[in-house]
PDB file of C-alpha atoms in Angstrom:
ATOM      1  CA  MET A 224     -62.273  15.285  57.774  1.00 42.00           C
ATOM      2  CA  SER A 225     -65.450  15.830  56.085  1.00 56.00           C
ATOM      3  CA  GLU A 226     -65.262  20.068  55.963  1.00 93.00           C
ATOM      4  CA  ILE A 227     -63.005  22.076  53.759  1.00 96.00           C
ATOM      5  CA  SER A 228     -60.226  23.923  55.088  1.00 97.00           C
ATOM      6  CA  LEU A 229     -58.449  26.906  53.133  1.00 97.00           C
ATOM      7  CA  ILE A 230     -55.256  28.085  54.901  1.00 97.00           C
ATOM      8  CA  THR A 231     -55.424  31.988  54.224  1.00 98.00           C
ATOM      9  CA  ARG A 232     -52.802  34.131  52.879  1.00 97.00           C
ATOM     10  CA  ALA A 233     -52.299  38.017  51.814  1.00 98.00           C
ATOM     11  CA  ASP A 234     -48.558  38.196  51.002  1.00 98.00           C
ATOM     12  CA  ASP A 235     -45.553  41.101  50.274  1.00 98.00           C
ATOM     13  CA  LEU A 236     -46.501  43.580  53.560  1.00 98.00           C
ATOM     14  CA  GLY A 237     -44.289  45.555  53.471  1.00 98.00           C
ATOM     15  CA  SER A 238     -43.462  45.636  49.840  1.00 98.00           C
ATOM     16  CA  SER A 239     -45.561  49.098  49.609  1.00 97.00           C
ATOM     17  CA  ARG A 240     -48.212  51.266  51.071  1.00 98.00           C
ATOM     18  CA  ALA A 241     -50.647  50.191  49.080  1.00 98.00           C
ATOM     19  CA  ALA A 242     -50.135  46.716  49.642  1.00 98.00           C
ATOM     20  CA  ASN A 243     -49.255  47.394  53.283  1.00 98.00           C
ATOM     21  CA  LEU A 244     -54.069  49.348  53.374  1.00 98.00           C
ATOM     22  CA  ALA A 245     -55.172  46.496  51.133  1.00 98.00           C
ATOM     23  CA  ILE A 246     -54.109  44.049  53.361  1.00 98.00           C
ATOM     24  CA  HIS A 247     -55.137  45.562  56.871  1.00 98.00           C
ATOM     25  CA  ALA A 248     -58.172  46.987  55.689  1.00 98.00           C
ATOM     26  CA  ALA A 249     -59.070  43.071  54.382  1.00 98.00           C
ATOM     27  CA  ILE A 250     -57.793  41.964  58.049  1.00 98.00           C
ATOM     28  CA  THR A 251     -59.839  44.295  59.597  1.00 97.00           C
ATOM     29  CA  SER A 252     -63.368  44.901  58.063  1.00 96.00           C
ATOM     30  CA  GLY A 253     -63.356  41.019  56.564  1.00 96.00           C
ATOM     31  CA  SER A 254     -63.125  37.305  57.417  1.00 97.00           C
ATOM     32  CA  PHE A 255     -61.688  35.317  54.222  1.00 98.00           C
ATOM     33  CA  ILE A 256     -57.715  36.110  55.652  1.00 98.00           C
ATOM     34  CA  ARG A 257     -55.923  34.916  58.788  1.00 98.00           C
ATOM     35  CA  ASN A 258     -52.556  34.524  57.615  1.00 98.00           C
ATOM     36  CA  VAL A 259     -50.511  38.378  56.397  1.00 98.00           C
ATOM     37  CA  GLU A 260     -46.671  37.728  55.663  1.00 98.00           C
ATOM     38  CA  CYS A 261     -44.390  40.139  56.311  1.00 98.00           C
ATOM     39  CA  MET A 262     -41.431  41.652  54.699  1.00 98.00           C
ATOM     40  CA  ALA A 263     -38.763  42.455  55.661  1.00 98.00           C
ATOM     41  CA  PRO A 264     -36.406  43.251  53.570  1.00 97.00           C
ATOM     42  CA  ALA A 265     -39.152  45.630  51.739  1.00 97.00           C
ATOM     43  CA  PRO A 266     -39.329  49.425  51.916  1.00 95.00           C
ATOM     44  CA  MET A 267     -42.596  50.036  53.697  1.00 97.00           C
ATOM     45  CA  MET A 268     -42.121  47.774  56.798  1.00 98.00           C
ATOM     46  CA  GLU A 269     -42.245  50.131  59.735  1.00 98.00           C
ATOM     47  CA  ASP A 270     -45.205  51.764  58.045  1.00 98.00           C
ATOM     48  CA  ALA A 271     -46.717  48.101  58.353  1.00 98.00           C
ATOM     49  CA  ALA A 272     -45.747  48.140  61.380  1.00 98.00           C
ATOM     50  CA  GLN A 273     -47.530  51.086  63.156  1.00 97.00           C
ATOM     51  CA  LEU A 274     -50.506  49.365  61.042  1.00 97.00           C
ATOM     52  CA  LEU A 275     -50.626  46.033  62.445  1.00 95.00           C
ATOM     53  CA  SER A 276     -50.204  47.880  66.575  1.00 93.00           C
ATOM     54  CA  GLY A 277     -53.929  46.566  68.027  1.00 88.00           C
ATOM     55  CA  VAL A 278     -54.591  44.025  65.217  1.00 93.00           C
ATOM     56  CA  ARG A 279     -55.898  40.293  66.384  1.00 93.00           C
ATOM     57  CA  GLY A 280     -56.669  37.382  65.525  1.00 94.00           C
ATOM     58  CA  ILE A 281     -54.485  36.942  62.839  1.00 97.00           C
ATOM     59  CA  ASP A 282     -51.504  34.707  62.466  1.00 98.00           C
ATOM     60  CA  LEU A 283     -48.142  37.098  60.908  1.00 98.00           C
ATOM     61  CA  GLY A 284     -46.019  35.196  59.095  1.00 98.00           C
ATOM     62  CA  LEU A 285     -41.990  36.378  57.691  1.00 98.00           C
ATOM     63  CA  HIS A 286     -42.123  36.263  53.947  1.00 98.00           C
ATOM     64  CA  ILE A 287     -39.038  34.858  53.643  1.00 98.00           C
ATOM     65  CA  THR A 288     -36.926  37.369  51.107  1.00 98.00           C
ATOM     66  CA  LEU A 289     -34.142  37.293  48.981  1.00 98.00           C
ATOM     67  CA  THR A 290     -35.957  38.031  45.267  1.00 97.00           C
ATOM     68  CA  ALA A 291     -36.617  41.697  43.655  1.00 97.00           C
ATOM     69  CA  GLU A 292     -38.650  40.444  40.934  1.00 96.00           C
ATOM     70  CA  TRP A 293     -39.819  44.211  40.154  1.00 96.00           C
ATOM     71  CA  ASN A 294     -37.921  46.560  37.985  1.00 93.00           C
ATOM     72  CA  GLY A 295     -39.315  49.928  39.587  1.00 92.00           C
ATOM     73  CA  ILE A 296     -37.838  48.314  42.465  1.00 94.00           C
ATOM     74  CA  ARG A 297     -34.920  47.363  44.155  1.00 94.00           C
ATOM     75  CA  TRP A 298     -34.842  44.877  47.517  1.00 95.00           C
ATOM     76  CA  TYR A 299     -31.853  44.582  49.488  1.00 95.00           C
ATOM     77  CA  PRO A 300     -30.537  41.672  51.924  1.00 96.00           C
ATOM     78  CA  VAL A 301     -31.278  43.309  56.515  1.00 96.00           C
ATOM     79  CA  ASP A 302     -28.465  41.689  56.455  1.00 93.00           C
ATOM     80  CA  ALA A 303     -25.190  44.688  57.814  1.00 74.00           C
ATOM     81  CA  ARG A 304     -22.761  43.534  56.131  1.00 69.00           C
ATOM     82  CA  THR A 305     -21.811  44.820  53.282  1.00 59.00           C
ATOM     83  CA  GLU A 306     -20.136  43.608  50.664  1.00 68.00           C
ATOM     84  CA  LYS A 307     -21.013  41.273  48.154  1.00 76.00           C
ATOM     85  CA  THR A 308     -23.400  38.241  49.245  1.00 86.00           C
ATOM     86  CA  SER A 309     -23.591  34.725  47.304  1.00 94.00           C
ATOM     87  CA  LEU A 310     -27.443  36.003  47.784  1.00 96.00           C
ATOM     88  CA  THR A 311     -26.730  39.401  45.673  1.00 95.00           C
ATOM     89  CA  LEU A 312     -25.691  40.732  42.796  1.00 94.00           C
ATOM     90  CA  GLU A 313     -23.244  42.931  42.065  1.00 92.00           C
ATOM     91  CA  ASP A 314     -24.940  46.599  42.914  1.00 91.00           C
ATOM     92  CA  GLY A 315     -25.394  44.249  46.623  1.00 92.00           C
ATOM     93  CA  SER A 316     -29.773  43.470  46.149  1.00 94.00           C
ATOM     94  CA  PHE A 317     -31.678  40.521  45.784  1.00 96.00           C
ATOM     95  CA  PRO A 318     -31.329  38.995  42.085  1.00 97.00           C
ATOM     96  CA  LYS A 319     -34.808  39.302  40.074  1.00 96.00           C
ATOM     97  CA  SER A 320     -35.865  35.763  39.816  1.00 95.00           C
ATOM     98  CA  ILE A 321     -34.502  32.208  41.825  1.00 95.00           C
ATOM     99  CA  ASP A 322     -33.634  31.183  38.009  1.00 95.00           C
ATOM    100  CA  TRP A 323     -29.980  33.380  39.384  1.00 97.00           C
ATOM    101  CA  PHE A 324     -29.833  30.746  42.023  1.00 96.00           C
ATOM    102  CA  VAL A 325     -29.898  28.019  39.233  1.00 95.00           C
ATOM    103  CA  ALA A 326     -27.075  29.099  37.562  1.00 95.00           C
ATOM    104  CA  ASN A 327     -25.644  31.096  40.847  1.00 96.00           C
ATOM    105  CA  PRO A 328     -26.446  28.601  44.100  1.00 95.00           C
ATOM    106  CA  PRO A 329     -25.796  30.593  47.215  1.00 96.00           C
ATOM    107  CA  GLN A 330     -23.695  29.381  50.858  1.00 95.00           C
ATOM    108  CA  ILE A 331     -26.471  27.977  52.537  1.00 96.00           C
ATOM    109  CA  GLU A 332     -24.746  29.823  55.599  1.00 95.00           C
ATOM    110  CA  ASP A 333     -25.794  32.963  53.533  1.00 95.00           C
ATOM    111  CA  VAL A 334     -29.460  32.266  53.820  1.00 96.00           C
ATOM    112  CA  LEU A 335     -29.656  31.431  56.542  1.00 97.00           C
ATOM    113  CA  ARG A 336     -27.611  34.219  58.070  1.00 96.00           C
ATOM    114  CA  GLU A 337     -30.194  36.480  56.023  1.00 97.00           C
ATOM    115  CA  ILE A 338     -33.500  35.355  57.208  1.00 98.00           C
ATOM    116  CA  ASN A 339     -32.383  35.007  60.266  1.00 97.00           C
ATOM    117  CA  ALA A 340     -31.386  39.026  60.353  1.00 97.00           C
ATOM    118  CA  GLN A 341     -35.618  39.146  58.296  1.00 98.00           C
ATOM    119  CA  LEU A 342     -36.693  37.416  61.633  1.00 98.00           C
ATOM    120  CA  ASP A 343     -34.030  39.923  64.155  1.00 98.00           C
ATOM    121  CA  GLU A 344     -35.841  42.608  61.598  1.00 98.00           C
ATOM    122  CA  LEU A 345     -39.640  42.361  62.474  1.00 98.00           C
ATOM    123  CA  THR A 346     -38.764  41.838  65.865  1.00 98.00           C
ATOM    124  CA  ARG A 347     -37.457  45.000  66.495  1.00 98.00           C
ATOM    125  CA  LEU A 348     -40.918  46.453  65.363  1.00 98.00           C
ATOM    126  CA  HIS A 349     -42.394  44.426  67.296  1.00 97.00           C
ATOM    127  CA  ILE A 350     -43.726  41.979  65.262  1.00 97.00           C
ATOM    128  CA  GLY A 351     -44.460  38.436  66.621  1.00 97.00           C
ATOM    129  CA  VAL A 352     -44.395  36.462  63.848  1.00 98.00           C
ATOM    130  CA  ASP A 353     -45.855  32.200  64.460  1.00 97.00           C
ATOM    131  CA  HIS A 354     -44.972  30.550  61.207  1.00 98.00           C
ATOM    132  CA  ILE A 355     -42.339  31.097  57.824  1.00 98.00           C
ATOM    133  CA  SER A 356     -42.666  31.523  53.834  1.00 97.00           C
ATOM    134  CA  SER A 357     -41.660  32.013  51.255  1.00 97.00           C
ATOM    135  CA  HIS A 358     -41.783  34.397  48.567  1.00 97.00           C
ATOM    136  CA  MET A 359     -41.347  33.345  44.863  1.00 95.00           C
ATOM    137  CA  PHE A 360     -40.200  30.255  46.582  1.00 93.00           C
ATOM    138  CA  PRO A 361     -36.555  30.211  46.724  1.00 95.00           C
ATOM    139  CA  GLU A 362     -36.795  26.465  47.796  1.00 91.00           C
ATOM    140  CA  MET A 363     -36.888  24.817  43.843  1.00 88.00           C
ATOM    141  CA  ALA A 364     -33.602  26.599  43.073  1.00 92.00           C
ATOM    142  CA  ILE A 365     -31.402  25.585  45.910  1.00 93.00           C
ATOM    143  CA  PRO A 366     -30.959  22.623  46.437  1.00 91.00           C
ATOM    144  CA  GLY A 367     -31.259  21.989  50.021  1.00 93.00           C
ATOM    145  CA  LEU A 368     -32.833  24.887  51.220  1.00 94.00           C
ATOM    146  CA  ALA A 369     -36.278  23.450  52.155  1.00 93.00           C
ATOM    147  CA  GLU A 370     -34.708  20.788  54.721  1.00 93.00           C
ATOM    148  CA  ALA A 371     -31.802  23.786  56.125  1.00 96.00           C
ATOM    149  CA  VAL A 372     -34.377  26.311  56.597  1.00 96.00           C
ATOM    150  CA  SER A 373     -37.751  24.211  57.805  1.00 95.00           C
ATOM    151  CA  ALA A 374     -34.418  22.956  60.736  1.00 96.00           C
ATOM    152  CA  TRP A 375     -33.896  26.567  61.338  1.00 98.00           C
ATOM    153  CA  ALA A 376     -37.379  26.904  61.592  1.00 98.00           C
ATOM    154  CA  ASN A 377     -37.836  24.420  63.873  1.00 97.00           C
ATOM    155  CA  GLN A 378     -35.262  26.027  66.007  1.00 98.00           C
ATOM    156  CA  LYS A 379     -36.792  28.839  66.571  1.00 98.00           C
ATOM    157  CA  GLY A 380     -40.728  27.029  67.542  1.00 98.00           C
ATOM    158  CA  LEU A 381     -42.428  28.723  63.856  1.00 98.00           C
ATOM    159  CA  LEU A 382     -44.636  26.098  61.530  1.00 98.00           C
ATOM    160  CA  ASP A 383     -42.680  26.066  58.267  1.00 96.00           C
ATOM    161  CA  HIS A 384     -45.590  26.702  55.010  1.00 95.00           C
ATOM    162  CA  LEU A 385     -44.259  23.977  53.314  1.00 92.00           C
ATOM    163  CA  ARG A 386     -45.201  21.479  55.714  1.00 93.00           C
ATOM    164  CA  TYR A 387     -49.183  22.287  54.749  1.00 93.00           C
ATOM    165  CA  TYR A 388     -49.670  22.195  51.153  1.00 89.00           C
ATOM    166  CA  ARG A 389     -51.242  19.115  50.030  1.00 81.00           C
ATOM    167  CA  ILE A 390     -49.303  17.510  46.930  1.00 68.00           C
ATOM    168  CA  PRO A 391     -49.459  16.141  44.409  1.00 63.00           C
ATOM    169  CA  GLU A 392     -53.094  17.257  44.531  1.00 66.00           C
ATOM    170  CA  GLU A 393     -53.393  20.423  45.678  1.00 67.00           C
ATOM    171  CA  PRO A 394     -55.477  22.212  42.735  1.00 68.00           C
ATOM    172  CA  LEU A 395     -54.251  26.430  41.506  1.00 68.00           C
ATOM    173  CA  VAL A 396     -55.708  28.796  42.834  1.00 83.00           C
ATOM    174  CA  PRO A 397     -57.596  31.598  41.153  1.00 89.00           C
ATOM    175  CA  LYS A 398     -55.683  33.377  37.880  1.00 87.00           C
ATOM    176  CA  SER A 399     -55.157  37.018  39.078  1.00 90.00           C
ATOM    177  CA  THR A 400     -58.137  38.586  36.455  1.00 94.00           C
ATOM    178  CA  MET A 401     -58.102  42.447  35.919  1.00 95.00           C
ATOM    179  CA  ASP A 402     -61.946  43.075  36.646  1.00 96.00           C
ATOM    180  CA  VAL A 403     -63.864  41.631  40.094  1.00 97.00           C
ATOM    181  CA  ALA A 404     -66.642  40.503  38.344  1.00 97.00           C
ATOM    182  CA  SER A 405     -64.790  38.176  37.261  1.00 97.00           C
ATOM    183  CA  GLY A 406     -62.895  37.317  39.969  1.00 97.00           C
ATOM    184  CA  VAL A 407     -65.700  36.533  42.398  1.00 97.00           C
ATOM    185  CA  GLU A 408     -65.861  33.865  39.209  1.00 97.00           C
ATOM    186  CA  ALA A 409     -62.490  32.409  39.154  1.00 96.00           C
ATOM    187  CA  TRP A 410     -62.498  32.280  43.354  1.00 97.00           C
ATOM    188  CA  GLU A 411     -66.222  30.546  42.783  1.00 97.00           C
ATOM    189  CA  THR A 412     -64.880  28.259  40.663  1.00 95.00           C
ATOM    190  CA  TRP A 413     -62.444  26.509  42.360  1.00 95.00           C
ATOM    191  CA  PHE A 414     -64.264  27.334  46.272  1.00 96.00           C
ATOM    192  CA  ARG A 415     -66.979  24.640  43.484  1.00 95.00           C
ATOM    193  CA  SER A 416     -63.819  22.400  43.156  1.00 93.00           C
ATOM    194  CA  LEU A 417     -63.292  21.793  46.171  1.00 93.00           C
ATOM    195  CA  ARG A 418     -63.598  18.247  48.191  1.00 92.00           C
ATOM    196  CA  ALA A 419     -63.681  17.939  51.157  1.00 93.00           C
ATOM    197  CA  GLY A 420     -60.354  18.598  53.465  1.00 92.00           C
ATOM    198  CA  GLN A 421     -57.479  21.147  53.785  1.00 94.00           C
ATOM    199  CA  TYR A 422     -56.150  22.841  51.018  1.00 94.00           C
ATOM    200  CA  SER A 423     -53.830  26.771  50.761  1.00 94.00           C
ATOM    201  CA  SER A 424     -55.072  29.797  48.474  1.00 95.00           C
ATOM    202  CA  ILE A 425     -53.027  32.985  48.864  1.00 95.00           C
ATOM    203  CA  MET A 426     -53.563  36.123  47.705  1.00 97.00           C
ATOM    204  CA  HIS A 427     -50.981  40.102  46.870  1.00 97.00           C
ATOM    205  CA  PRO A 428     -53.806  42.314  47.401  1.00 98.00           C
ATOM    206  CA  ALA A 429     -53.311  46.241  46.582  1.00 98.00           C
ATOM    207  CA  GLN A 430     -54.932  49.450  46.511  1.00 98.00           C
ATOM    208  CA  PHE A 431     -53.896  51.027  42.943  1.00 97.00           C
ATOM    209  CA  SER A 432     -51.862  53.208  42.698  1.00 95.00           C
ATOM    210  CA  ARG A 433     -49.132  55.762  40.880  1.00 95.00           C
ATOM    211  CA  GLU A 434     -46.445  53.561  43.920  1.00 95.00           C
ATOM    212  CA  MET A 435     -47.170  50.207  41.982  1.00 96.00           C
ATOM    213  CA  LEU A 436     -46.142  51.383  38.443  1.00 95.00           C
ATOM    214  CA  ALA A 437     -42.846  50.607  39.658  1.00 94.00           C
ATOM    215  CA  CYS A 438     -44.032  46.783  40.477  1.00 94.00           C
ATOM    216  CA  ASN A 439     -43.726  46.387  37.065  1.00 93.00           C
ATOM    217  CA  THR A 440     -41.239  43.518  34.375  1.00 92.00           C
ATOM    218  CA  GLU A 441     -40.505  42.839  30.753  1.00 90.00           C
ATOM    219  CA  GLY A 442     -43.021  41.378  29.074  1.00 89.00           C
ATOM    220  CA  LEU A 443     -46.014  42.971  30.592  1.00 89.00           C
ATOM    221  CA  PRO A 444     -48.324  46.532  30.208  1.00 92.00           C
ATOM    222  CA  ARG A 445     -47.075  48.866  33.883  1.00 93.00           C
ATOM    223  CA  ASP A 446     -50.138  48.920  35.373  1.00 95.00           C
ATOM    224  CA  VAL A 447     -51.261  45.544  34.831  1.00 96.00           C
ATOM    225  CA  VAL A 448     -49.490  44.241  38.492  1.00 96.00           C
ATOM    226  CA  GLY A 449     -50.853  47.312  39.830  1.00 97.00           C
ATOM    227  CA  ARG A 450     -54.396  47.081  37.963  1.00 97.00           C
ATOM    228  CA  ALA A 451     -54.668  43.321  38.636  1.00 97.00           C
ATOM    229  CA  ARG A 452     -53.774  43.174  42.817  1.00 98.00           C
ATOM    230  CA  ASP A 453     -56.457  45.723  43.756  1.00 98.00           C
ATOM    231  CA  VAL A 454     -58.573  43.066  41.654  1.00 98.00           C
ATOM    232  CA  GLU A 455     -58.204  41.119  45.596  1.00 98.00           C
ATOM    233  CA  ASN A 456     -57.922  44.259  47.660  1.00 98.00           C
ATOM    234  CA  GLN A 457     -61.902  44.995  45.620  1.00 98.00           C
ATOM    235  CA  LEU A 458     -62.279  41.612  46.180  1.00 98.00           C
ATOM    236  CA  LEU A 459     -61.368  40.851  49.648  1.00 98.00           C
ATOM    237  CA  ARG A 460     -63.401  44.403  50.179  1.00 97.00           C
ATOM    238  CA  SER A 461     -66.562  43.419  48.487  1.00 97.00           C
ATOM    239  CA  GLY A 462     -67.297  40.459  51.705  1.00 97.00           C
ATOM    240  CA  ARG A 463     -68.232  38.358  48.791  1.00 98.00           C
ATOM    241  CA  LEU A 464     -65.143  35.693  48.869  1.00 98.00           C
ATOM    242  CA  GLU A 465     -66.666  35.045  52.913  1.00 98.00           C
ATOM    243  CA  GLU A 466     -70.421  34.790  51.547  1.00 98.00           C
ATOM    244  CA  LEU A 467     -69.335  31.987  49.393  1.00 97.00           C
ATOM    245  CA  CYS A 468     -67.430  29.588  52.592  1.00 97.00           C
ATOM    246  CA  ALA A 469     -70.343  30.374  54.185  1.00 97.00           C
ATOM    247  CA  GLU A 470     -72.990  29.857  51.813  1.00 97.00           C
ATOM    248  CA  LEU A 471     -70.478  26.550  50.906  1.00 96.00           C
ATOM    249  CA  GLY A 472     -68.738  25.377  54.009  1.00 96.00           C
ATOM    250  CA  ILE A 473     -65.387  26.401  53.842  1.00 97.00           C
ATOM    251  CA  ARG A 474     -63.441  27.307  56.887  1.00 97.00           C
ATOM    252  CA  THR A 475     -61.177  29.667  56.979  1.00 98.00           C
ATOM    253  CA  ILE A 476     -57.944  28.533  58.722  1.00 98.00           C
ATOM    254  CA  ARG A 477     -55.134  30.083  60.544  1.00 98.00           C
ATOM    255  CA  TYR A 478     -51.468  27.913  60.153  1.00 98.00           C
ATOM    256  CA  ARG A 479     -51.618  26.539  64.352  1.00 97.00           C
ATOM    257  CA  ASP A 480     -54.873  25.908  63.100  1.00 97.00           C
ATOM    258  CA  ALA A 481     -53.844  23.630  60.364  1.00 97.00           C
ATOM    259  CA  ILE A 482     -52.706  19.848  59.982  1.00 95.00           C
ATOM    260  CA  PRO A 483     -49.230  19.619  58.469  1.00 94.00           C
ATOM    261  CA  GLN A 484     -49.252  16.969  55.253  1.00 86.00           C
ATOM    262  CA  GLU A 485     -47.844  14.028  55.890  1.00 75.00           C
ATOM    263  CA  ASN A 486     -44.780  14.466  52.050  1.00 65.00           C
ATOM    264  CA  ALA A 487     -45.036  18.246  52.015  1.00 58.00           C
ATOM    265  CA  LEU A 488     -41.260  17.892  52.064  1.00 54.00           C
ATOM    266  CA  GLU A 489     -41.696  16.754  48.388  1.00 60.00           C
ATOM    267  CA  LEU A 490     -40.065  19.848  46.265  1.00 49.00           C
ATOM    268  CA  SER A 491     -40.515  18.744  42.530  1.00 42.00           C
ATOM    269  CA  ARG A 492     -43.959  18.687  41.383  1.00 45.00           C
ATOM    270  CA  PHE A 493     -45.937  20.750  43.064  1.00 49.00           C
ATOM    271  CA  MET A 494     -43.446  23.595  43.990  1.00 51.00           C
ATOM    272  CA  GLY A 495     -44.326  25.057  39.485  1.00 45.00           C
ATOM    273  CA  LYS A 496     -48.163  24.900  40.352  1.00 44.00           C
ATOM    274  CA  LEU A 497     -48.510  28.386  43.038  1.00 43.00           C
ATOM    275  CA  MET A 498     -45.814  29.982  42.358  1.00 40.00           C
ATOM    276  CA  ILE A 499     -48.079  33.547  41.615  1.00 35.00           C
TER     277      ILE A 499
END
């Protein structure tokens, strides 16, 4: 492969109105983002479905969600069963971190039942997905999950994101910044570091608003997450990423146009690098 190809993703559609508006703007007024990941358990998924109506040329993914990391908002399983399962805390919500699953290994059957319910929910909302991805990479913490979910995806005719990362040489995507100028500089530096081949990038754009203050966690000022995600929103709306891609010969692609990598299910060597 003589060119640089970049699988460009915007994650967490449905997590908030702020995320929905930013992602919708990115895919309707820009060309950098080619894949959008949908969170079926999240509270604004129906709003997202309305915004997606009529949008073409974007691949949509089921963003498998088994954690609810924020202090100010909790997410619950889509699975209609009312009793507590091995996936949930005592209050019925998802745990905040995949570390919880290390200490409390869930039943693989519970995971598969829940992700099937999440896919059914997106289907109910007339969202047609062609691939799967995962929120916070629970594959790192649950032995056998990567293989089980990959087999499930194959049965459903869905592409599995884990088969498209470069291992172990996948570069880090740019770290979050708190201003657009620094963001442009970080992305340009990262772009210029890429050799010929296929890579992945993951963004979490959202418009800053009071709603985003609920996206907070221990050890961070309450507005940091919202402001960092708004920088990504502004970067995507600026057109600068498209300009850099054109200048450097980087082609942004959908999962359907990507090439699977031979050793992409070897999680332990690279998953930590991709946690953002």
